[in-house]
Coordinates of C-alpha atoms in Angstrom, one line a residue:
Chain A
M230 CA 0.1 0.2 0.2
R231 CA 1.1 3.8 -0.5
S232 CA -1.7 5.6 1.0
V233 CA -4.7 5.7 3.2
L234 CA -7.6 7.9 2.9
R235 CA -7.9 10.6 5.7
R236 CA -11.8 9.8 6.0
D237 CA -10.5 6.2 7.1
V238 CA -8.1 7.7 9.7
L239 CA -10.7 10.5 11.3
S240 CA -14.3 9.6 10.7
E241 CA -16.6 8.7 13.2
E242 CA -17.3 5.9 11.2
S243 CA -13.9 4.4 11.4
H244 CA -14.0 4.7 15.1
L245 CA -16.6 3.0 15.8
E246 CA -15.6 -0.2 13.5
E247 CA -12.2 -0.1 14.8
V248 CA -13.4 0.1 18.3
D249 CA -15.5 -2.9 17.9
R250 CA -13.6 -5.0 15.3
V251 CA -10.3 -4.3 16.4
F252 CA -10.0 -3.3 20.1
R253 CA -12.2 -5.9 21.3
R254 CA -10.6 -8.4 19.8
S255 CA -7.0 -7.6 20.2
W256 CA -4.5 -8.2 22.8
L257 CA -4.6 -4.3 24.8
F258 CA -1.9 -3.7 26.9
V259 CA -3.2 -2.8 30.7
G260 CA 0.1 -2.5 32.8
H261 CA 3.0 -3.4 33.5
E262 CA 3.5 -6.4 36.5
S263 CA 5.3 -4.0 38.6
E264 CA 2.1 -1.8 39.2
V265 CA 0.4 -5.0 41.0
P266 CA 3.8 -6.5 42.6
E267 CA 1.7 -8.3 45.9
A268 CA -1.5 -10.2 46.1
G269 CA -4.3 -7.7 46.8
T270 CA -2.8 -4.9 44.6
F271 CA -4.8 -3.5 42.2
V272 CA -5.0 -0.6 39.3
T273 CA -8.0 0.6 37.6
R274 CA -7.9 0.8 33.7
K275 CA -9.7 0.7 30.4
L276 CA -9.9 -2.3 28.2
A277 CA -11.5 -1.2 24.7
N278 CA -12.7 1.8 26.5
E279 CA -14.6 -0.2 28.9
P280 CA -13.6 0.2 32.8
V281 CA -11.7 -2.6 34.7
V282 CA -9.8 -3.5 37.5
F283 CA -6.2 -5.0 36.9
A284 CA -5.4 -6.9 39.9
R285 CA -2.9 -9.5 41.5
S286 CA -5.0 -12.2 43.3
T287 CA -4.7 -13.7 46.6
A288 CA -3.2 -16.6 45.0
G289 CA -0.7 -14.2 43.0
E290 CA -2.7 -14.5 39.6
L291 CA -3.2 -11.7 37.2
R292 CA -7.0 -10.8 36.8
V293 CA -8.5 -8.4 34.7
W294 CA -12.1 -7.9 35.2
L295 CA -15.2 -5.2 34.3
N296 CA -15.5 -3.1 36.8
A297 CA -19.2 -3.2 37.1
C298 CA -21.3 -5.1 39.6
A299 CA -22.7 -7.8 38.3
H300 CA -26.0 -7.0 40.1
R301 CA -26.8 -3.6 38.3
G302 CA -24.0 -2.7 37.1
T303 CA -22.8 0.3 39.7
Q304 CA -18.9 0.7 39.6
L305 CA -17.2 -1.2 42.3
C306 CA -13.7 0.3 42.4
R307 CA -13.5 4.0 41.9
S308 CA -10.0 4.5 42.8
D309 CA -6.7 4.6 40.6
E310 CA -4.9 1.8 42.7
G311 CA -4.8 0.5 46.1
T312 CA -4.8 -3.0 48.0
A313 CA -7.8 -4.6 48.8
S314 CA -8.9 -8.4 49.4
R315 CA -12.5 -7.6 48.5
F316 CA -14.7 -5.2 46.5
R317 CA -17.7 -4.3 47.9
C318 CA -20.7 -2.5 46.0
M319 CA -22.0 0.6 47.2
Y320 CA -25.3 0.2 45.8
H321 CA -26.7 -3.6 47.5
G322 CA -23.2 -4.4 49.2
W323 CA -22.6 -7.6 46.7
T324 CA -19.0 -8.5 47.6
Y325 CA -16.3 -9.7 45.4
D326 CA -12.7 -11.2 45.7
L327 CA -9.9 -10.0 43.4
D328 CA -10.5 -12.8 41.0
G329 CA -14.1 -11.3 40.5
A330 CA -15.9 -14.2 42.2
L331 CA -19.3 -13.2 44.1
L332 CA -18.5 -13.9 47.4
A333 CA -21.3 -12.5 49.7
V334 CA -24.6 -10.9 48.7
P335 CA -26.3 -9.7 52.1
G336 CA -30.0 -10.8 52.7
M337 CA -29.2 -13.8 50.1
R338 CA -31.3 -16.4 51.9
T339 CA -34.1 -14.1 53.3
W340 CA -34.5 -12.0 49.8
Y341 CA -33.2 -13.6 47.0
P342 CA -35.1 -16.9 45.4
P343 CA -33.5 -20.2 46.6
D344 CA -32.0 -21.1 43.3
F345 CA -29.9 -18.0 43.4
S346 CA -26.4 -19.2 42.8
R347 CA -23.4 -16.9 43.7
A348 CA -21.2 -18.8 41.5
E349 CA -23.7 -17.6 38.4
H350 CA -22.9 -14.3 39.1
G351 CA -19.4 -13.2 38.9
L352 CA -17.8 -10.4 37.2
R353 CA -16.8 -10.6 33.6
R354 CA -13.8 -11.3 33.4
A355 CA -11.3 -10.6 30.4
R356 CA -8.2 -13.1 29.4
V357 CA -4.9 -11.6 30.6
Q358 CA -1.6 -12.8 29.7
V359 CA 2.1 -11.3 30.4
R360 CA 5.0 -11.1 28.3
A361 CA 8.3 -10.0 29.5
G362 CA 6.4 -8.5 32.5
L363 CA 3.8 -6.5 30.4
A364 CA 0.4 -8.0 30.5
F365 CA -1.9 -7.6 28.0
A366 CA -5.7 -8.4 28.2
T367 CA -8.5 -9.1 25.9
W368 CA -12.2 -9.5 25.5
D369 CA -12.1 -11.9 22.7
T370 CA -12.7 -15.5 24.0
S371 CA -11.7 -17.0 20.8
A372 CA -8.5 -15.1 20.4
P373 CA -5.2 -17.0 19.8
D374 CA -2.7 -17.0 23.3
L375 CA -0.8 -13.7 23.8
D376 CA 2.5 -15.4 22.3
E377 CA 0.8 -16.5 19.2
Y378 CA -0.9 -12.9 18.7
L379 CA 2.5 -11.4 19.4
G380 CA 4.1 -13.8 16.9
D381 CA 8.0 -12.6 16.1
Y382 CA 7.2 -9.6 18.3
T383 CA 8.0 -11.7 21.7
F384 CA 11.7 -11.6 20.5
Y385 CA 11.7 -7.6 20.6
L386 CA 9.8 -7.4 24.0
D387 CA 11.9 -10.1 25.5
A388 CA 15.2 -8.3 24.1
L389 CA 13.9 -5.0 25.6
F390 CA 12.4 -6.2 28.9
N391 CA 14.0 -9.6 30.0
R392 CA 17.7 -7.9 29.5
A393 CA 17.7 -7.0 33.1
S394 CA 18.0 -9.8 35.9
A395 CA 16.0 -8.2 38.5
G396 CA 13.6 -7.1 35.7
W397 CA 11.8 -3.9 35.3
E398 CA 9.7 -1.5 37.5
V399 CA 7.6 1.4 37.2
I400 CA 8.1 4.7 38.3
G401 CA 5.2 6.2 39.6
P402 CA 1.6 5.6 38.1
P403 CA 1.2 6.6 34.5
L404 CA 0.9 10.4 33.4
R405 CA -2.1 10.4 31.5
W406 CA -3.1 13.0 28.9
I407 CA -5.5 14.0 25.9
S408 CA -4.5 14.0 22.4
H409 CA -6.4 16.1 20.5
T410 CA -6.3 13.7 17.6
N411 CA -6.9 10.1 16.1
W412 CA -5.2 7.4 17.9
K413 CA -3.8 5.9 14.6
I414 CA -2.0 9.6 13.9
S415 CA -0.8 9.6 17.5
V416 CA 0.7 5.9 17.2
D417 CA 1.9 6.6 13.6
N418 CA 3.5 9.9 15.0
F419 CA 5.1 8.3 18.4
G420 CA 6.1 4.4 17.6
M421 CA 6.8 4.2 13.8
D422 CA 7.6 7.8 12.1
S423 CA 11.2 9.0 12.4
L424 CA 11.7 11.2 9.4
H425 CA 10.3 13.8 11.3
L426 CA 13.2 13.8 14.0
P427 CA 15.3 16.8 12.0
T428 CA 12.5 18.7 10.9
L429 CA 9.6 18.6 14.0
H430 CA 12.4 17.7 16.8
Q431 CA 15.0 20.4 15.1
S432 CA 15.0 22.3 18.2
A433 CA 16.2 19.3 20.5
A434 CA 19.1 18.9 18.3
K435 CA 20.1 22.7 18.4
L436 CA 19.9 22.6 22.3
G437 CA 22.0 19.6 22.6
I438 CA 19.4 17.4 23.8
F439 CA 19.1 14.5 21.5
G440 CA 21.4 13.2 18.9
S441 CA 24.2 15.7 18.6
S442 CA 26.8 13.6 20.5
T443 CA 27.1 11.0 17.4
N444 CA 29.4 11.8 15.1
T445 CA 29.7 8.2 14.0
P446 CA 27.5 7.0 11.1
L447 CA 24.0 5.8 12.0
T448 CA 22.2 2.9 10.4
A449 CA 18.4 2.5 11.0
Y450 CA 16.7 -1.1 10.8
S451 CA 13.2 -1.2 10.4
V452 CA 11.4 -4.3 11.2
V453 CA 8.0 -5.2 10.0
C454 CA 6.2 -8.3 12.3
D455 CA 3.0 -10.2 11.2
G456 CA 0.4 -9.0 13.3
G457 CA 1.0 -5.6 12.3
H458 CA 3.8 -5.1 15.4
G459 CA 6.8 -3.1 14.3
I460 CA 10.0 -1.9 15.8
E461 CA 13.0 0.3 14.7
A462 CA 16.5 0.4 15.8
T463 CA 18.7 3.6 14.7
K464 CA 22.4 2.0 15.7
I465 CA 25.5 4.2 16.0
E466 CA 28.0 1.7 14.4
H467 CA 31.0 0.9 16.6
P468 CA 34.1 0.0 14.1
S469 CA 35.2 -2.2 17.2
G470 CA 32.0 -4.4 17.1
Q471 CA 31.4 -3.9 21.0
R472 CA 28.1 -4.0 21.9
G473 CA 27.2 -1.4 24.2
F474 CA 23.8 0.2 26.4
P475 CA 24.9 4.0 26.0
G476 CA 23.3 5.7 28.2
Y477 CA 22.3 2.7 31.2
P478 CA 24.6 2.2 33.9
A479 CA 28.1 0.5 33.2
E480 CA 27.3 -1.9 35.6
L481 CA 24.5 -3.7 34.1
W482 CA 25.9 -4.4 30.7
P483 CA 27.4 -7.3 31.9
E484 CA 24.1 -9.0 32.8
F485 CA 22.3 -7.5 29.6
L486 CA 24.7 -9.1 27.4
A487 CA 24.5 -12.5 29.7
N488 CA 20.4 -12.5 29.4
L489 CA 20.2 -11.7 25.8
D490 CA 21.1 -14.5 22.8
D491 CA 23.3 -13.3 19.9
A492 CA 21.0 -11.6 17.9
Q493 CA 18.9 -9.9 20.4
S494 CA 22.1 -8.1 22.0
W495 CA 22.6 -7.2 18.2
F496 CA 19.4 -5.6 17.8
V497 CA 19.2 -3.8 21.3
S498 CA 22.6 -2.6 21.5
N499 CA 24.3 0.6 20.2
N500 CA 21.4 2.4 19.7
L501 CA 20.4 6.1 19.8
V502 CA 16.8 5.1 19.8
C503 CA 14.9 1.8 19.5
K504 CA 11.4 2.4 19.0
G505 CA 8.0 0.6 18.0
N506 CA 4.7 -0.3 18.2
V507 CA 2.6 -3.4 19.6
F508 CA -0.5 -3.4 16.9
P509 CA -2.9 -1.8 17.4
N510 CA -1.8 1.0 20.2
L511 CA 1.0 -0.5 22.8
S512 CA 4.1 1.9 21.8
L513 CA 7.6 1.9 23.4
I514 CA 10.8 3.7 23.0
D515 CA 14.0 3.1 24.2
L516 CA 16.6 5.9 23.6
F517 CA 19.3 8.1 25.2
H518 CA 19.6 11.9 25.3
D519 CA 22.4 14.0 25.7
Y520 CA 21.5 16.8 27.6
T521 CA 18.0 17.5 29.2
G522 CA 19.1 20.2 31.6
D523 CA 20.6 18.8 34.7
A524 CA 24.4 18.7 34.1
A525 CA 24.7 16.7 37.3
A526 CA 23.4 13.9 35.4
P527 CA 25.4 11.1 33.0
T528 CA 25.4 11.8 29.7
P529 CA 24.5 10.0 27.6
L530 CA 21.3 9.2 29.7
A531 CA 19.2 6.2 28.5
A532 CA 15.5 6.1 29.3
T533 CA 12.6 3.3 28.5
M534 CA 8.9 4.3 28.2
L535 CA 5.6 2.4 27.2
R536 CA 2.8 4.6 25.7
L537 CA -0.9 3.6 25.4
A538 CA -2.9 5.6 22.7
Q539 CA -6.7 4.7 23.6
P540 CA -9.1 6.1 21.1
T541 CA -11.7 7.9 23.2
S542 CA -13.5 9.5 20.0
A543 CA -12.7 9.9 16.6
T544 CA -10.4 13.2 17.0
T545 CA -9.3 12.4 20.8
T546 CA -6.9 9.7 22.4
E547 CA -5.9 8.9 25.9
I548 CA -2.5 8.6 26.3
S549 CA -0.9 6.9 29.0
M550 CA 3.2 6.9 29.3
W551 CA 5.0 4.3 32.1
I552 CA 8.4 5.2 33.0
L553 CA 10.2 2.3 33.2
V554 CA 13.7 1.7 34.7
P555 CA 16.1 -1.6 35.5
A556 CA 14.8 -2.7 38.8
D557 CA 18.5 -3.1 39.9
A558 CA 19.6 0.2 38.8
P559 CA 21.2 2.7 41.1
T560 CA 18.6 4.7 43.0
L561 CA 19.9 8.1 42.0
W562 CA 20.1 7.0 38.1
K563 CA 16.4 5.7 38.0
R564 CA 15.4 9.4 39.4
Q565 CA 17.6 11.1 36.9
S566 CA 16.8 8.7 33.8
Q567 CA 12.6 9.4 35.2
E568 CA 13.4 13.2 35.1
S569 CA 15.0 13.3 31.5
L570 CA 12.0 11.6 30.1
V571 CA 9.4 13.6 31.7
R572 CA 11.4 16.9 30.4
T573 CA 11.6 15.6 26.9
L574 CA 8.7 12.8 25.7
G575 CA 6.3 13.8 28.7
L576 CA 3.3 16.4 27.9
A577 CA 5.9 19.4 29.5
G578 CA 8.8 18.1 27.7
T579 CA 10.5 19.3 24.9
F580 CA 9.7 16.9 22.5
E581 CA 6.1 15.6 23.4
P582 CA 4.2 19.0 23.0
D583 CA 5.7 19.8 19.6
D584 CA 4.2 16.3 18.7
L585 CA 0.9 17.1 20.4
E586 CA 0.8 20.4 18.7
N587 CA 1.6 18.2 15.0
V588 CA -1.5 15.9 15.6
A589 CA -3.6 18.4 16.6
S590 CA -3.5 20.3 13.5
I591 CA -3.9 17.2 11.6
A592 CA -7.3 16.6 13.4
A593 CA -8.3 19.9 13.0
A594 CA -7.0 20.4 9.4
N595 CA -8.8 17.6 8.2
A596 CA -12.5 17.2 9.8
G597 CA -14.5 18.1 6.8
P598 CA -15.4 16.0 3.6
V599 CA -12.9 18.1 1.6
A600 CA -10.0 17.2 3.4
Q601 CA -10.8 13.8 4.5
D602 CA -11.2 13.0 0.5
E603 CA -7.4 13.6 0.6
E604 CA -4.6 10.8 1.1
M605 CA -2.0 10.1 3.9
L606 CA 0.7 8.9 2.1
Y607 CA 3.1 6.4 3.0
L608 CA 5.8 6.3 0.5
A609 CA 9.2 6.6 2.0
G610 CA 11.2 3.2 1.7
R611 CA 9.0 1.8 -0.6
D612 CA 11.8 1.1 -3.2
L613 CA 13.8 -0.6 -0.4
E614 CA 14.4 -4.3 -0.6
P615 CA 14.7 -6.3 2.7
I616 CA 18.2 -6.9 4.0
G617 CA 19.2 -10.8 3.9
R618 CA 19.2 -12.8 7.5
D619 CA 22.8 -12.4 8.0
R620 CA 23.0 -8.8 7.3
A621 CA 20.4 -8.8 10.3
H622 CA 21.7 -11.1 12.2
G623 CA 19.4 -13.5 12.0
V624 CA 16.5 -11.2 13.7
P625 CA 13.0 -12.4 13.2
G626 CA 10.4 -10.4 11.1
T627 CA 11.0 -8.3 7.6
V628 CA 14.1 -6.2 8.0
Y629 CA 15.1 -2.7 6.0
A630 CA 18.1 -0.6 6.4
C631 CA 18.4 2.9 5.4
D632 CA 20.4 5.6 6.8
M633 CA 17.3 6.9 8.4
N634 CA 14.1 4.7 9.4
T635 CA 11.3 5.4 6.7
E636 CA 7.8 4.1 6.5
P637 CA 7.4 0.1 6.1
M638 CA 6.2 0.3 9.5
Q639 CA 3.4 2.6 8.7
R640 CA 2.4 0.4 5.7
G641 CA 2.5 -3.0 8.0
F642 CA 0.5 -1.3 10.7
F643 CA -2.0 -0.1 8.0
E644 CA -2.4 -3.5 6.3
E645 CA -3.1 -5.2 9.2
L646 CA -5.5 -2.5 10.0
Q647 CA -7.1 -3.5 6.9
R648 CA -7.0 -7.0 7.1
R649 CA -8.9 -6.6 10.6
L650 CA -11.6 -4.6 9.4
S651 CA -12.2 -6.4 6.3
S652 CA -12.0 -10.5 7.9
P653 CA -15.6 -11.7 8.5
L654 CA -17.4 -11.2 11.8
Chain B
M21 CA 1.8 46.0 53.7
T22 CA 1.2 42.7 55.1
E23 CA 3.3 39.4 54.3
R24 CA 0.7 38.0 52.8
D25 CA 0.1 41.4 50.4
R26 CA 4.0 41.2 49.6
V27 CA 4.0 37.6 48.3
A28 CA 0.1 38.2 46.5
E29 CA 1.9 41.4 44.5
A30 CA 5.0 39.1 43.8
Y31 CA 2.5 36.7 42.4
Y32 CA 0.7 39.1 40.4
L33 CA 3.9 40.4 38.8
E34 CA 4.9 37.0 38.2
A35 CA 1.6 36.5 36.0
D36 CA 2.0 38.9 33.8
L37 CA 5.7 37.7 33.0
L38 CA 4.2 34.4 32.6
D39 CA 1.3 35.6 30.5
S40 CA 3.4 37.9 28.3
H41 CA 5.8 34.9 27.7
D42 CA 8.7 37.0 29.3
L43 CA 10.6 33.8 30.5
N44 CA 14.0 35.5 31.2
G45 CA 12.1 37.9 33.2
W46 CA 10.4 35.4 35.4
L47 CA 13.7 33.5 35.5
E48 CA 15.1 36.3 37.3
W49 CA 12.6 36.1 40.6
V50 CA 13.4 32.1 41.1
T51 CA 16.6 31.3 42.8
E52 CA 19.4 29.4 41.6
T53 CA 18.2 25.7 42.9
F54 CA 14.7 26.3 42.5
R55 CA 12.9 23.4 42.1
Y56 CA 9.4 23.0 40.2
E57 CA 7.5 20.0 40.4
V58 CA 3.8 18.8 39.5
P59 CA 3.2 15.4 40.8
I60 CA 0.5 13.0 39.0
P61 CA -2.7 13.1 40.7
V62 CA -4.1 10.1 42.2
T63 CA -7.5 9.2 43.0
R64 CA -7.9 6.7 46.1
A65 CA -11.0 6.3 47.9
G66 CA -10.5 6.3 51.6
D67 CA -7.4 8.5 51.2
P68 CA -8.6 12.2 51.7
T69 CA -4.5 13.3 51.8
G70 CA -3.0 11.2 49.0
T71 CA -4.3 13.2 46.4
H72 CA -0.9 13.6 44.6
S73 CA 2.0 10.4 43.4
D74 CA 4.9 10.7 45.7
T75 CA 7.1 9.3 42.9
G76 CA 5.5 10.2 39.7
L77 CA 5.7 13.6 37.7
L78 CA 4.0 15.4 34.7
S79 CA 6.6 18.3 35.0
V80 CA 9.6 18.8 36.8
E81 CA 12.3 21.6 36.2
T82 CA 15.0 23.5 37.7
T83 CA 16.2 27.0 37.0
E84 CA 19.0 25.1 34.9
S85 CA 16.3 23.0 33.0
I86 CA 14.0 25.9 32.4
R87 CA 17.2 28.0 31.0
L88 CA 17.3 25.4 28.4
W89 CA 13.4 26.2 27.9
A90 CA 14.3 29.9 27.4
R91 CA 16.5 28.9 25.0
R92 CA 14.0 27.0 22.9
L93 CA 12.5 30.4 22.8
A94 CA 15.4 32.4 21.9
P95 CA 15.1 33.8 18.1
E96 CA 17.6 31.0 16.6
V97 CA 15.4 28.3 17.9
V98 CA 11.7 29.6 18.4
D99 CA 10.9 29.0 14.6
S100 CA 11.1 25.1 15.4
A101 CA 9.4 25.7 19.2
Y102 CA 6.1 24.6 17.3
S103 CA 4.1 24.1 20.5
E104 CA 5.2 27.4 21.7
N105 CA 5.1 29.4 18.5
P106 CA 2.7 30.7 17.6
P107 CA 2.5 31.8 21.7
T108 CA -0.1 30.4 23.5
R109 CA -2.5 33.1 25.0
T110 CA -2.9 32.0 28.9
R111 CA -4.0 34.0 31.5
H112 CA -3.4 33.3 35.4
F113 CA -5.5 34.2 38.0
V114 CA -4.4 34.0 41.3
T115 CA -6.3 34.0 44.5
N116 CA -6.4 32.3 47.9
V117 CA -3.0 33.0 49.2
R118 CA -1.9 32.4 52.7
V119 CA 1.5 32.6 53.9
E120 CA 3.2 31.3 57.0
P121 CA 6.8 31.4 58.0
G122 CA 8.8 28.5 57.1
E123 CA 12.5 27.1 58.7
E124 CA 15.3 29.8 58.3
G125 CA 13.5 32.8 57.3
R126 CA 12.0 31.3 54.6
L127 CA 8.0 31.8 53.8
R128 CA 5.5 28.7 52.9
A129 CA 3.1 30.0 50.8
T130 CA 0.1 28.7 49.1
S131 CA -2.2 29.9 46.5
N132 CA -4.9 29.0 44.2
V133 CA -4.3 29.4 40.2
L134 CA -7.0 29.5 37.7
L135 CA -5.4 28.9 34.3
T136 CA -6.8 29.7 30.9
W137 CA -5.3 28.0 28.0
C138 CA -6.0 29.1 24.6
R139 CA -4.1 28.0 21.3
W140 CA -4.9 30.0 17.8
N141 CA -8.5 29.9 16.9
D142 CA -9.5 26.8 19.3
E143 CA -11.9 26.9 22.3
P144 CA -10.2 28.0 25.4
R145 CA -9.4 25.4 28.2
L146 CA -9.5 26.1 32.1
L147 CA -7.2 24.5 34.3
S148 CA -7.3 25.1 38.1
A149 CA -4.5 24.0 40.5
A150 CA -3.0 24.5 44.2
R151 CA 0.5 26.0 44.3
H152 CA 2.7 25.1 47.1
D153 CA 5.5 27.4 47.1
V154 CA 8.7 28.1 49.6
L155 CA 9.6 31.9 48.9
I156 CA 12.9 33.6 50.4
D157 CA 13.8 37.2 50.7
D158 CA 17.2 38.2 49.1
G159 CA 17.4 41.2 51.2
S160 CA 15.8 43.5 48.2
R161 CA 12.8 41.5 47.1
L162 CA 11.2 38.2 47.7
R163 CA 12.4 35.0 45.3
L164 CA 10.7 31.8 44.4
A165 CA 12.8 28.8 45.9
A166 CA 10.5 26.0 45.1
R167 CA 7.1 25.4 43.7
R168 CA 5.0 22.2 43.8
V169 CA 1.7 22.5 41.5
L170 CA -1.5 20.4 42.7
L171 CA -3.4 19.6 39.7
D172 CA -7.4 19.3 40.1
V173 CA -7.8 17.3 37.2
S174 CA -6.0 13.8 37.0
V175 CA -6.0 13.4 32.9
V176 CA -4.5 16.7 31.7
H177 CA -6.6 18.2 28.8
L178 CA -4.7 21.1 27.9
G179 CA -2.8 21.0 24.5
H180 CA 0.3 20.3 26.5
L181 CA 1.6 21.1 30.0
R182 CA 4.8 23.0 28.9
V183 CA 3.2 26.1 31.0
I184 CA 4.6 27.1 34.5
I185 CA 1.5 27.1 36.5

């Protein structure tokens, strides 16, 4: 493909169809394991725009259930996070455990029919599975397991999020804001597009924040995986062939290398920036900055984030941003890494506001039928042939190489979207 | 003039500087070690004081990092400061100023702020917050040493948060 109609990106009809045919049938990110570390801990989230509780049960299992009482729909949990062993509905006192099972109904024997069975009135549950610490859930009872859904992308999630021996942890709850654009435009801009770096983010280069310390040549590798997922790594080529993790504490490099196979360590080492997207809307970025406003911080300084773009309407998207650090990194480094991301890719940073301005302008400029008749073009890199397996060090997926990441990921994304929208109900 | 009047006057002057986009002028009233934090709002039933995260931050800046911000708005860079060029129309309405003495001659001041925020021809958006500040008197005037902004919204609806609240 080479383009999509703006109408198919921004119309109300497309939005409704996508929520139904894509979001209710995909594995969607609900949170990181470290957000519910112990039995009884929970957070509230949305799954395909419907409110859920994401909890760790008494037995240590991850659970995702609809945050609405089985009796008459009252919202059970009205907090962002907490610890509980029970959830008691404020309306009639129906009480559930962390698995969503109905434990108690006040007056059950007195007021309810004799054949009333608690076992029949548990909360509606989503399936929940984890890969590399990332918890996904789906409403689709017939979807394949998560690993099959991710396919080749498990290699990349493992490479990024299994390399720290003590795992990764979130710092704080997610940052949340509204992006005044369609979710696909947000995902394209953040998770897939790199050509805008020297233009939209020109100020970051001029200010010495990002990309200014690299005098060595860069090579960009874009990977398209089946299922609409993609990832790209912009590498600083080292003539020595040494594999490093610029911006991460040096004491972690040996464990990173030990926990990665050869292909994985090639892909996630020596990166200026590695970013991508799990179809449909979970983007990630692992990068380093040269300077973000703290002369006492290390330089380079690496940071990692996950970003969920939830479609709240055809032209609004709720963004959640999780900041992740290796659990065994030094405490000071963790704080500095967090601050570097807040000052760049957070909604008050030097990158994100320009992205927000850009994507809001796309929604605002293309609201009418004349504009929606136009196309969005995805032409860059269409003449590139995939590189061979050797040059790609055996990493899975279709791999392209260029001096700048071009647009094969976007084409893969929209091809998958089209497949989902035209598949039988 | 009471201490509260003095602090309120300083806040009104600050609002003028911010709303006229004079970030360099504003940088002259913060101390060298100024720290600005906007913690992530958190809602927890049964926890009336735990309204904002202890660890998560929506914005974190210092005098040093805000100088970077001012450089972004300087003539040689401002053309690519797209979210701030053209400038957002903002107006800070500062009220409910209360002042208490702090340690070592510092002042602990709290105030409410209503920020109106409008880009180009969009509809304006409103944001309210409490500000918890530490001020010092450097002998000739009051200066801002620290600010913590407690937002009254949990999912930020402004176009971005690159604004000193």
